[in-house]
Short mmCIF file of C-alpha atoms in Angstrom, two decimals:
data_model
loop_
_atom_site.label_atom_id
_atom_site.label_comp_id
_atom_site.label_asym_id
_atom_site.label_seq_id
_atom_site.Cartn_x
_atom_site.Cartn_y
_atom_site.Cartn_z
CA MET A 1 21.45 -15.90 -15.98
CA LEU A 2 23.77 -15.48 -18.95
CA GLU A 3 27.12 -13.99 -18.03
CA GLY A 4 26.80 -10.21 -18.09
CA HIS A 5 23.04 -10.42 -18.56
CA SER A 6 20.52 -10.03 -15.77
CA ILE A 7 17.10 -10.91 -17.23
CA GLY A 8 15.72 -13.95 -15.45
CA SER A 9 18.21 -13.80 -12.59
CA ASP A 10 17.20 -14.10 -8.95
CA ALA A 11 17.59 -11.23 -6.51
CA ARG A 12 20.34 -12.78 -4.38
CA THR A 13 22.56 -13.46 -7.41
CA LEU A 14 21.99 -10.02 -8.91
CA ALA A 15 22.71 -8.19 -5.67
CA ALA A 16 25.91 -10.19 -5.13
CA SER A 17 27.06 -9.35 -8.67
CA VAL A 18 26.39 -5.65 -8.14
CA ARG A 19 28.13 -5.59 -4.76
CA SER A 20 31.20 -7.34 -6.21
CA GLY A 21 31.32 -5.02 -9.20
CA SER A 22 31.06 -7.86 -11.72
CA LEU A 23 27.81 -6.31 -12.97
CA SER A 24 26.91 -2.67 -12.54
CA ALA A 25 23.52 -1.60 -11.27
CA ARG A 26 23.19 0.62 -14.34
CA GLU A 27 23.72 -2.39 -16.63
CA VAL A 28 21.04 -4.33 -14.77
CA ILE A 29 18.55 -1.48 -15.02
CA GLU A 30 19.20 -0.79 -18.70
CA GLN A 31 18.78 -4.48 -19.53
CA HIS A 32 15.45 -4.54 -17.71
CA LEU A 33 14.29 -1.31 -19.33
CA ASP A 34 15.07 -2.81 -22.74
CA HIS A 35 13.14 -5.94 -21.79
CA ILE A 36 10.17 -3.86 -20.63
CA ALA A 37 10.19 -1.97 -23.94
CA ARG A 38 9.98 -5.28 -25.82
CA THR A 39 7.49 -7.01 -23.55
CA ASN A 40 5.09 -4.65 -21.83
CA ALA A 41 3.05 -3.61 -24.87
CA ASP A 42 1.66 -7.14 -25.15
CA LEU A 43 0.98 -7.60 -21.43
CA ASN A 44 0.02 -4.14 -20.12
CA ALA A 45 1.53 -4.99 -16.76
CA ILE A 46 3.52 -1.81 -16.03
CA VAL A 47 1.30 1.27 -16.23
CA THR A 48 3.79 3.92 -15.05
CA LEU A 49 7.46 3.50 -15.90
CA ALA A 50 10.07 5.14 -13.64
CA ALA A 51 12.98 4.94 -16.09
CA ASP A 52 14.74 8.22 -15.25
CA SER A 53 14.63 7.76 -11.49
CA ALA A 54 15.69 4.11 -11.88
CA ARG A 55 18.79 5.19 -13.79
CA ARG A 56 19.64 7.79 -11.16
CA GLU A 57 19.23 5.29 -8.33
CA ALA A 58 21.38 2.74 -10.17
CA ASP A 59 24.14 5.29 -10.73
CA GLU A 60 24.10 6.18 -7.03
CA ILE A 61 24.49 2.51 -6.11
CA ASP A 62 27.43 2.09 -8.51
CA ALA A 63 29.09 5.18 -7.05
CA ARG A 64 28.74 3.76 -3.54
CA VAL A 65 30.17 0.42 -4.67
CA ALA A 66 33.14 2.27 -6.18
CA ARG A 67 33.71 4.05 -2.85
CA GLY A 68 33.53 0.79 -0.92
CA GLU A 69 30.34 1.77 0.90
CA PRO A 70 27.58 -0.70 1.89
CA VAL A 71 24.75 -0.88 -0.65
CA GLY A 72 22.21 -3.23 0.91
CA ALA A 73 20.90 -6.77 0.60
CA LEU A 74 19.00 -5.92 -2.63
CA ALA A 75 21.64 -3.74 -4.28
CA GLY A 76 20.66 -3.01 -7.88
CA VAL A 77 17.70 -5.43 -7.88
CA PRO A 78 14.86 -4.13 -10.10
CA PHE A 79 11.48 -4.19 -8.39
CA THR A 80 7.97 -3.10 -9.27
CA VAL A 81 5.09 -2.04 -7.05
CA LYS A 82 1.36 -2.51 -7.38
CA ASP A 83 -0.31 0.78 -8.33
CA LEU A 84 -2.15 0.74 -5.01
CA ILE A 85 0.96 1.44 -2.91
CA ALA A 86 2.38 4.95 -2.51
CA THR A 87 5.69 5.68 -4.27
CA ALA A 88 7.33 9.07 -3.75
CA GLY A 89 7.64 10.98 -7.01
CA VAL A 90 6.01 8.20 -9.07
CA ARG A 91 2.35 8.33 -10.07
CA THR A 92 0.06 6.13 -7.97
CA THR A 93 -3.49 5.87 -9.31
CA ALA A 94 -5.03 2.83 -7.56
CA GLY A 95 -6.59 2.24 -10.99
CA SER A 96 -9.06 5.06 -10.33
CA PHE A 97 -9.85 8.31 -12.14
CA ALA A 98 -10.06 9.80 -8.64
CA LEU A 99 -6.28 9.44 -8.40
CA ALA A 100 -5.33 9.56 -12.08
CA ASN A 101 -2.82 12.38 -11.53
CA ASN A 102 -1.79 11.50 -7.98
CA VAL A 103 1.96 11.68 -7.31
CA PRO A 104 2.71 10.89 -3.65
CA ARG A 105 5.40 12.82 -1.82
CA ILE A 106 6.22 9.99 0.60
CA ASP A 107 6.95 6.31 0.00
CA ALA A 108 4.89 3.64 1.69
CA PRO A 109 7.08 2.18 4.47
CA ALA A 110 7.47 -1.09 2.53
CA VAL A 111 8.72 0.77 -0.54
CA ALA A 112 11.10 2.82 1.61
CA ARG A 113 12.53 -0.39 3.10
CA MET A 114 13.15 -1.85 -0.37
CA ARG A 115 14.93 1.30 -1.50
CA ALA A 116 16.97 1.44 1.70
CA GLU A 117 18.32 -2.02 0.86
CA GLY A 118 19.34 -0.90 -2.64
CA ALA A 119 16.40 -2.20 -4.70
CA VAL A 120 15.60 0.02 -7.70
CA LEU A 121 11.99 0.94 -8.47
CA MET A 122 11.19 0.31 -12.15
CA GLY A 123 7.54 1.34 -12.12
CA LYS A 124 3.97 0.70 -11.05
CA THR A 125 1.86 -2.26 -12.08
CA ASN A 126 -1.77 -2.54 -13.03
CA THR A 127 -4.57 -3.22 -10.56
CA PRO A 128 -8.37 -3.13 -10.61
CA GLU A 129 -9.77 0.07 -9.14
CA PHE A 130 -8.82 0.20 -5.44
CA GLY A 131 -7.87 -3.48 -5.72
CA ALA A 132 -11.53 -4.45 -5.42
CA SER A 133 -11.59 -7.35 -7.89
CA GLY A 134 -9.87 -10.66 -8.49
CA LEU A 135 -9.40 -9.83 -12.19
CA THR A 136 -6.94 -7.13 -13.26
CA HIS A 137 -8.40 -4.36 -15.35
CA ASN A 138 -9.62 -0.79 -14.82
CA ASP A 139 -11.13 2.03 -16.86
CA ILE A 140 -7.84 3.97 -17.07
CA PHE A 141 -5.39 1.32 -18.26
CA GLY A 142 -7.49 -1.64 -19.42
CA TYR A 143 -6.72 -5.33 -19.04
CA THR A 144 -3.46 -7.02 -18.05
CA VAL A 145 -2.59 -10.27 -19.87
CA ASN A 146 -1.07 -13.37 -18.31
CA PRO A 147 2.39 -13.97 -19.85
CA LEU A 148 1.77 -17.74 -19.60
CA SER A 149 -1.19 -17.58 -21.98
CA PRO A 150 -0.97 -20.50 -24.45
CA ALA A 151 -0.88 -19.74 -28.16
CA GLY A 152 -4.31 -18.74 -29.39
CA THR A 153 -5.65 -18.07 -25.87
CA THR A 154 -5.55 -14.92 -23.76
CA LEU A 155 -5.65 -15.52 -20.02
CA SER A 156 -5.93 -13.28 -16.97
CA PRO A 157 -3.09 -13.18 -14.44
CA GLY A 158 -5.70 -13.00 -11.69
CA GLY A 159 -5.88 -10.04 -9.35
CA SER A 160 -5.81 -7.73 -7.75
CA SER A 161 -1.99 -7.87 -7.91
CA GLY A 162 -2.23 -9.20 -11.45
CA GLY A 163 -0.08 -6.51 -13.03
CA GLU A 164 2.64 -7.26 -10.49
CA ALA A 165 2.45 -10.99 -11.21
CA ALA A 166 2.61 -10.44 -14.97
CA ALA A 167 5.61 -8.11 -14.65
CA ILE A 168 7.59 -10.59 -12.55
CA ALA A 169 6.59 -13.74 -14.44
CA SER A 170 7.64 -12.14 -17.74
CA GLY A 171 11.03 -11.02 -16.40
CA MET A 172 10.33 -7.28 -16.46
CA SER A 173 10.88 -7.21 -12.72
CA VAL A 174 12.83 -9.46 -10.36
CA VAL A 175 10.70 -9.03 -7.23
CA GLY A 176 7.71 -6.94 -6.39
CA LEU A 177 5.20 -5.71 -3.85
CA GLY A 178 1.51 -6.53 -4.05
CA THR A 179 -1.30 -6.28 -1.55
CA ASP A 180 -3.58 -9.04 -0.29
CA PHE A 181 -7.12 -8.61 1.03
CA GLY A 182 -8.93 -11.74 -0.12
CA GLY A 183 -6.12 -13.46 -2.02
CA SER A 184 -4.58 -10.69 -4.09
CA VAL A 185 -0.94 -11.84 -3.92
CA ARG A 186 -1.84 -15.54 -3.71
CA TRP A 187 -4.30 -15.90 -6.60
CA PRO A 188 -2.07 -14.08 -9.16
CA ALA A 189 0.91 -16.19 -8.05
CA HIS A 190 -1.16 -19.33 -8.63
CA CYS A 191 -2.18 -18.03 -12.09
CA THR A 192 1.38 -17.18 -13.19
CA GLY A 193 3.55 -19.82 -11.49
CA LEU A 194 5.11 -17.49 -8.91
CA PHE A 195 5.91 -17.64 -5.22
CA SER A 196 4.25 -15.12 -2.91
CA ILE A 197 3.64 -14.45 0.76
CA ARG A 198 0.66 -13.04 2.57
CA PRO A 199 2.31 -12.27 5.94
CA THR A 200 0.63 -12.09 9.32
CA PRO A 201 -1.11 -8.68 9.38
CA GLY A 202 1.33 -6.29 11.04
CA ARG A 203 4.47 -8.21 10.01
CA ILE A 204 4.93 -5.58 7.26
CA ASN A 205 3.95 -1.97 8.01
CA PRO A 206 0.60 -1.62 6.17
CA ASP A 207 0.65 2.15 5.69
CA GLY A 208 0.82 3.60 2.20
CA GLN A 209 -2.03 1.58 0.67
CA TYR A 210 -4.85 3.35 -1.15
CA PRO A 211 -7.61 3.94 -0.21
CA GLY A 212 -6.68 4.95 3.29
CA VAL A 213 -6.51 7.86 5.70
CA VAL A 214 -4.65 10.67 3.95
CA SER A 215 -2.79 12.74 6.53
CA ASP A 216 0.17 15.07 6.00
CA HIS A 217 0.91 13.48 2.59
CA ARG A 218 0.91 9.99 4.08
CA VAL A 219 -1.64 7.23 3.48
CA LEU A 220 -2.37 5.66 6.84
CA THR A 221 -4.19 2.42 7.57
CA ASN A 222 -7.50 2.72 9.39
CA PRO A 223 -7.48 -0.16 11.92
CA ALA A 224 -11.21 0.27 12.61
CA THR A 225 -12.13 -1.06 9.15
CA MET A 226 -12.05 -4.58 7.78
CA HIS A 227 -9.83 -3.31 4.97
CA GLY A 228 -7.35 -1.92 7.51
CA ALA A 229 -7.42 -5.03 9.68
CA VAL A 230 -7.19 -7.63 6.92
CA GLN A 231 -5.25 -6.24 3.94
CA THR A 232 -1.48 -6.73 3.92
CA VAL A 233 1.47 -5.84 1.71
CA GLY A 234 3.13 -9.00 0.41
CA PRO A 235 6.19 -9.91 -1.70
CA MET A 236 6.06 -11.81 -5.00
CA ALA A 237 8.95 -13.40 -6.92
CA ARG A 238 10.01 -16.24 -9.20
CA THR A 239 11.88 -18.09 -6.44
CA LEU A 240 11.14 -19.05 -2.86
CA ASP A 241 14.46 -17.63 -1.72
CA ASP A 242 13.60 -14.23 -3.19
CA VAL A 243 10.24 -13.91 -1.44
CA SER A 244 11.91 -14.99 1.80
CA VAL A 245 14.69 -12.41 1.39
CA VAL A 246 12.18 -9.65 0.66
CA LEU A 247 9.97 -10.64 3.59
CA LYS A 248 13.00 -10.41 5.88
CA VAL A 249 13.80 -6.94 4.51
CA LEU A 250 10.22 -5.78 5.03
CA SER A 251 9.57 -7.42 8.39
CA SER A 252 8.89 -4.83 11.10
CA PRO A 253 11.80 -4.71 13.56
CA GLN A 254 9.59 -5.24 16.60
CA TYR A 255 8.85 -8.77 15.40
CA ARG A 256 11.78 -11.16 15.65
CA TRP A 257 12.79 -12.69 12.31
CA ILE A 258 13.38 -16.45 12.47
CA ASP A 259 15.39 -18.01 9.68
CA PRO A 260 13.36 -20.79 7.99
CA ALA A 261 16.61 -22.72 7.43
CA GLY A 262 16.81 -23.29 11.18
CA VAL A 263 13.38 -24.95 11.45
CA ASN A 264 13.38 -28.65 12.32
CA THR A 265 10.45 -29.72 10.16
CA SER A 266 10.39 -33.17 11.79
CA ASP A 267 8.74 -31.45 14.78
CA LEU A 268 5.82 -30.14 12.69
CA ASP A 269 2.31 -31.57 12.34
CA ILE A 270 0.73 -30.92 8.94
CA ARG A 271 -2.97 -30.83 8.07
CA TRP A 272 -4.30 -30.56 4.52
CA ALA A 273 -7.63 -30.11 2.78
CA ALA A 274 -8.66 -30.03 -0.87
CA GLY A 275 -10.67 -26.84 -0.25
CA GLU A 276 -12.31 -24.87 2.53
CA GLY A 277 -15.38 -27.09 2.29
CA THR A 278 -18.19 -24.95 0.85
CA VAL A 279 -17.39 -24.58 -2.87
CA PRO A 280 -16.18 -27.14 -5.42
CA VAL A 281 -12.52 -27.18 -6.48
CA ASP A 282 -11.15 -28.25 -9.87
CA ALA A 283 -10.10 -31.91 -9.82
CA GLU A 284 -6.52 -31.20 -10.95
CA ILE A 285 -6.10 -28.63 -8.18
CA ARG A 286 -7.49 -31.03 -5.58
CA ALA A 287 -5.10 -33.75 -6.72
CA ALA A 288 -2.10 -31.40 -6.74
CA THR A 289 -2.90 -30.18 -3.23
CA GLU A 290 -3.14 -33.69 -1.82
CA ALA A 291 0.00 -34.83 -3.64
CA ALA A 292 1.99 -31.86 -2.35
CA ALA A 293 0.83 -32.45 1.22
CA LEU A 294 1.77 -36.13 1.07
CA ARG A 295 5.20 -35.25 -0.36
CA THR A 296 6.04 -33.60 2.95
CA ALA A 297 5.51 -36.87 4.87
CA SER A 298 9.19 -37.81 5.00
CA SER A 299 10.13 -34.36 6.35
CA VAL A 300 7.56 -33.82 9.10
CA ARG A 301 6.14 -35.53 12.18
CA SER A 302 2.69 -36.18 10.72
CA VAL A 303 0.51 -35.42 7.69
CA THR A 304 -3.23 -35.89 8.14
CA PRO A 305 -6.43 -34.58 6.50
CA TYR A 306 -7.98 -31.53 8.13
CA GLN A 307 -11.07 -32.61 10.08
CA GLY A 308 -12.12 -29.30 11.63
CA THR A 309 -15.14 -27.07 11.16
CA ALA A 310 -13.76 -23.52 11.33
CA LEU A 311 -12.80 -23.30 7.66
CA ARG A 312 -16.36 -24.01 6.50
CA GLU A 313 -17.60 -20.88 8.29
CA ALA A 314 -14.75 -18.50 7.44
CA ASP A 315 -15.57 -17.48 3.86
CA ASP A 316 -19.18 -16.72 4.79
CA LEU A 317 -17.88 -14.56 7.63
CA PHE A 318 -15.63 -12.73 5.16
CA THR A 319 -18.67 -12.01 2.99
CA ARG A 320 -20.82 -10.81 5.90
CA MET A 321 -18.08 -8.58 7.29
CA ARG A 322 -17.36 -7.16 3.84
CA ALA A 323 -21.05 -6.28 3.49
CA CYS A 324 -20.79 -4.15 6.65
CA GLU A 325 -17.97 -2.00 5.28
CA THR A 326 -19.17 1.59 4.81
CA GLN A 327 -16.32 2.26 2.34
CA THR A 328 -15.58 5.68 3.86
CA ASP A 329 -12.02 5.54 2.48
CA ILE A 330 -13.42 5.37 -1.07
CA GLU A 331 -16.33 7.73 -0.41
CA GLN A 332 -13.81 10.50 0.37
CA TYR A 333 -13.07 10.72 -3.37
CA ARG A 334 -16.61 11.58 -4.45
CA PRO A 335 -17.71 13.05 -6.83
CA ALA A 336 -15.06 11.21 -8.84
CA GLU A 337 -16.15 8.92 -11.64
CA PHE A 338 -15.90 5.33 -10.39
CA SER A 339 -15.95 2.06 -12.32
CA ASP A 340 -19.08 -0.08 -12.46
CA ASN A 341 -17.47 -2.43 -9.94
CA ILE A 342 -16.81 0.27 -7.34
CA THR A 343 -20.20 1.87 -8.01
CA ALA A 344 -21.85 -1.49 -7.28
CA ILE A 345 -19.82 -1.94 -4.08
CA LEU A 346 -20.83 1.52 -2.85
CA ALA A 347 -24.48 0.92 -3.75
CA ALA A 348 -24.47 -2.34 -1.78
CA VAL A 349 -23.52 -0.64 1.48
CA ARG A 350 -26.27 -1.06 4.07
CA PRO A 351 -26.34 0.53 7.53
CA THR A 352 -25.40 -2.01 10.20
CA SER A 353 -25.67 -1.43 13.93
CA ALA A 354 -22.51 -1.26 16.00
CA THR A 355 -23.83 -4.18 18.03
CA ASP A 356 -24.15 -6.38 14.93
CA VAL A 357 -20.70 -5.38 13.64
CA GLU A 358 -19.12 -6.16 16.99
CA ALA A 359 -20.86 -9.54 16.99
CA LEU A 360 -19.20 -10.35 13.65
CA TRP A 361 -15.78 -9.43 15.03
CA ALA A 362 -16.51 -11.60 18.07
CA HIS A 363 -17.35 -14.51 15.77
CA ARG A 364 -14.07 -13.90 13.94
CA ALA A 365 -12.16 -14.21 17.23
CA GLU A 366 -13.98 -17.46 18.01
CA LEU A 367 -13.24 -18.91 14.56
CA GLN A 368 -9.56 -17.93 14.83
CA HIS A 369 -9.30 -19.72 18.16
CA ARG A 370 -11.07 -22.79 16.79
CA LEU A 371 -8.92 -23.04 13.65
CA LEU A 372 -5.72 -22.74 15.67
CA SER A 373 -6.86 -25.74 17.70
CA GLU A 374 -7.62 -27.71 14.50
CA MET A 375 -4.85 -26.93 12.03
CA GLY A 376 -1.70 -28.36 13.58
CA ASP A 377 1.45 -26.36 12.89
CA VAL A 378 0.87 -25.94 9.15
CA LEU A 379 -2.24 -26.21 6.99
CA ILE A 380 -2.06 -26.89 3.23
CA LEU A 381 -4.93 -25.69 1.02
CA PRO A 382 -5.58 -24.77 -2.60
CA VAL A 383 -5.29 -21.10 -3.49
CA ALA A 384 -8.43 -21.14 -5.63
CA SER A 385 -11.03 -23.41 -7.18
CA ILE A 386 -9.91 -22.70 -10.74
CA LEU A 387 -6.86 -22.34 -12.97
CA ALA A 388 -5.92 -19.04 -14.62
CA PRO A 389 -9.14 -17.96 -16.39
CA PRO A 390 -9.73 -16.52 -19.85
CA LEU A 391 -9.37 -12.74 -19.98
CA GLY A 392 -12.64 -11.01 -19.15
CA GLN A 393 -14.48 -14.11 -17.93
CA THR A 394 -16.36 -13.57 -14.66
CA SER A 395 -18.23 -16.86 -14.13
CA PHE A 396 -16.51 -20.25 -13.89
CA ASP A 397 -17.95 -23.74 -14.06
CA VAL A 398 -16.53 -26.21 -11.54
CA ASP A 399 -18.24 -29.63 -11.39
CA GLY A 400 -21.45 -28.14 -12.75
CA THR A 401 -21.50 -25.21 -10.30
CA ALA A 402 -21.13 -21.65 -11.59
CA LEU A 403 -18.74 -19.70 -9.38
CA SER A 404 -18.00 -15.98 -9.33
CA TRP A 405 -14.35 -15.01 -9.01
CA SER A 406 -14.90 -14.24 -5.32
CA GLN A 407 -16.45 -17.67 -4.72
CA ALA A 408 -13.55 -19.27 -6.58
CA LEU A 409 -11.23 -17.64 -4.03
CA ALA A 410 -13.08 -19.02 -0.99
CA SER A 411 -9.99 -20.85 0.33
CA SER A 412 -7.93 -17.67 0.18
CA ARG A 413 -10.65 -15.48 1.67
CA ALA A 414 -11.07 -17.88 4.59
CA ILE A 415 -7.39 -17.52 5.49
CA SER A 416 -7.51 -13.74 5.07
CA ILE A 417 -10.36 -13.22 7.51
CA LEU A 418 -8.72 -15.47 10.09
CA GLY A 419 -5.46 -13.50 9.95
CA LEU A 420 -3.03 -16.31 9.16
CA PRO A 421 0.18 -16.07 7.10
CA SER A 422 0.30 -17.99 3.83
CA VAL A 423 3.09 -18.87 1.41
CA VAL A 424 2.11 -19.77 -2.16
CA VAL A 425 4.24 -22.36 -3.95
CA PRO A 426 3.73 -23.63 -7.51
CA VAL A 427 3.62 -27.43 -7.19
CA ALA A 428 2.21 -28.82 -10.44
CA THR A 429 1.20 -28.12 -14.02
CA SER A 430 -2.26 -28.85 -15.36
CA GLU A 431 -3.02 -30.89 -18.47
CA SER A 432 -3.53 -27.54 -20.23
CA SER A 433 0.02 -26.50 -19.18
CA LEU A 434 -1.12 -23.98 -16.58
CA PRO A 435 0.54 -23.66 -13.16
CA ILE A 436 -1.09 -24.87 -9.97
CA GLY A 437 -0.13 -23.20 -6.71
CA ILE A 438 -0.99 -24.19 -3.16
CA GLN A 439 -1.16 -22.26 0.10
CA ILE A 440 1.12 -23.29 2.94
CA ILE A 441 -0.49 -21.68 5.97
CA ALA A 442 1.15 -21.22 9.36
CA ARG A 443 0.05 -19.95 12.74
CA PRO A 444 0.30 -16.16 13.27
CA TRP A 445 3.91 -14.89 13.28
CA HIS A 446 5.19 -18.33 12.21
CA GLU A 447 5.99 -17.55 8.59
CA HIS A 448 9.25 -19.46 9.13
CA HIS A 449 7.26 -22.70 9.47
CA ALA A 450 5.42 -22.14 6.18
CA LEU A 451 8.66 -21.21 4.40
CA ALA A 452 10.42 -24.29 5.78
CA ILE A 453 7.65 -26.58 4.50
CA ALA A 454 7.71 -24.76 1.16
CA ASN A 455 11.44 -25.43 0.95
CA ALA A 456 10.88 -29.10 1.82
CA LEU A 457 8.58 -29.38 -1.19
CA GLY A 458 11.58 -28.46 -3.34
#
């Protein structure tokens, strides 16, 4: 960070500068608003700007600093939020015409926690309709562009938190909140060279995500659905320290926070695999995953290839459970005009007996138990089978096999359905100068182990 200038700074440094008075929160916000004005037109990452409220919040923080009052761990830090998460007083569309004019009255709990620690909301970022795609575009706002696109090429930032990834990677935001169902904070981080965390479901209060149960102006999570059981809110940032700080801020108080710095990694057993075992993975990604795993050898007790069987069954289970979803949370918005993608998802719904659904959940429990017996303390996997794809492309050739975007995310979907936390770390650059991220997966509620291994990778 240049002296007196905040673009490109990390959250910890910015907050310390604001708390000390060496940089005002208003200066930070104005600099980021100027940067957004110069940058967003080319990327289409931020779809609703909250400039006026951001200025007011910054002025309040500066007034509190002047009075010597506490201002929080994220004082003056600009953050953005995926347009799937409720923000009080700021339009939240979920990329759908059904919610095109929706302005929530109440923040999602995760957003409220960020604001309580002094972070300043800059705006909402683009998402596919209801987050139901791995590629970020919708019929209201169009496509979002990856800021790392090489000259002459236009790439996607992935999805469904692709607008969030593009905003952070381009410096328009310092940290942000995405959501992750089948890889939606991990895949965009891989595509844009960011760090992100899919926490253990429940670590962060999941309420406030659309579509959900709307009750008394709140959006509540329905725990009886796969969407409610699997999807999480997750932080994204340009540094590992920032995603760790934000996760600590967001972590529900009933779950004890353990500082990753206190982990003795020499006690940990690491397993790694170059994929979940059912779809091909790009050779550069396979090599980067193996190299990253082996780099941990001097820091841990053991590093060995994953030899289990649970991963090979997990993505298929994700697909079968997804096919049983009745999509009642989306159906509540009929007769709204939906995108072709959502229309196809609704048309694919088939009645499934309660007995068959319960059998799938039972199989999930069995697979979870089996993977926990196979994975050691930490499991290292690719995020996806492919690098950041060309904008608009929906089929991808890997070793002669055509993959859909959902198939390309098989490694991420497998971890989602099994309920494990995952930290994404950029570990290499491809021959085409694109980032390669890996997943560092821990046992439930052991995010500190994944963060400690991420830190060991440097």
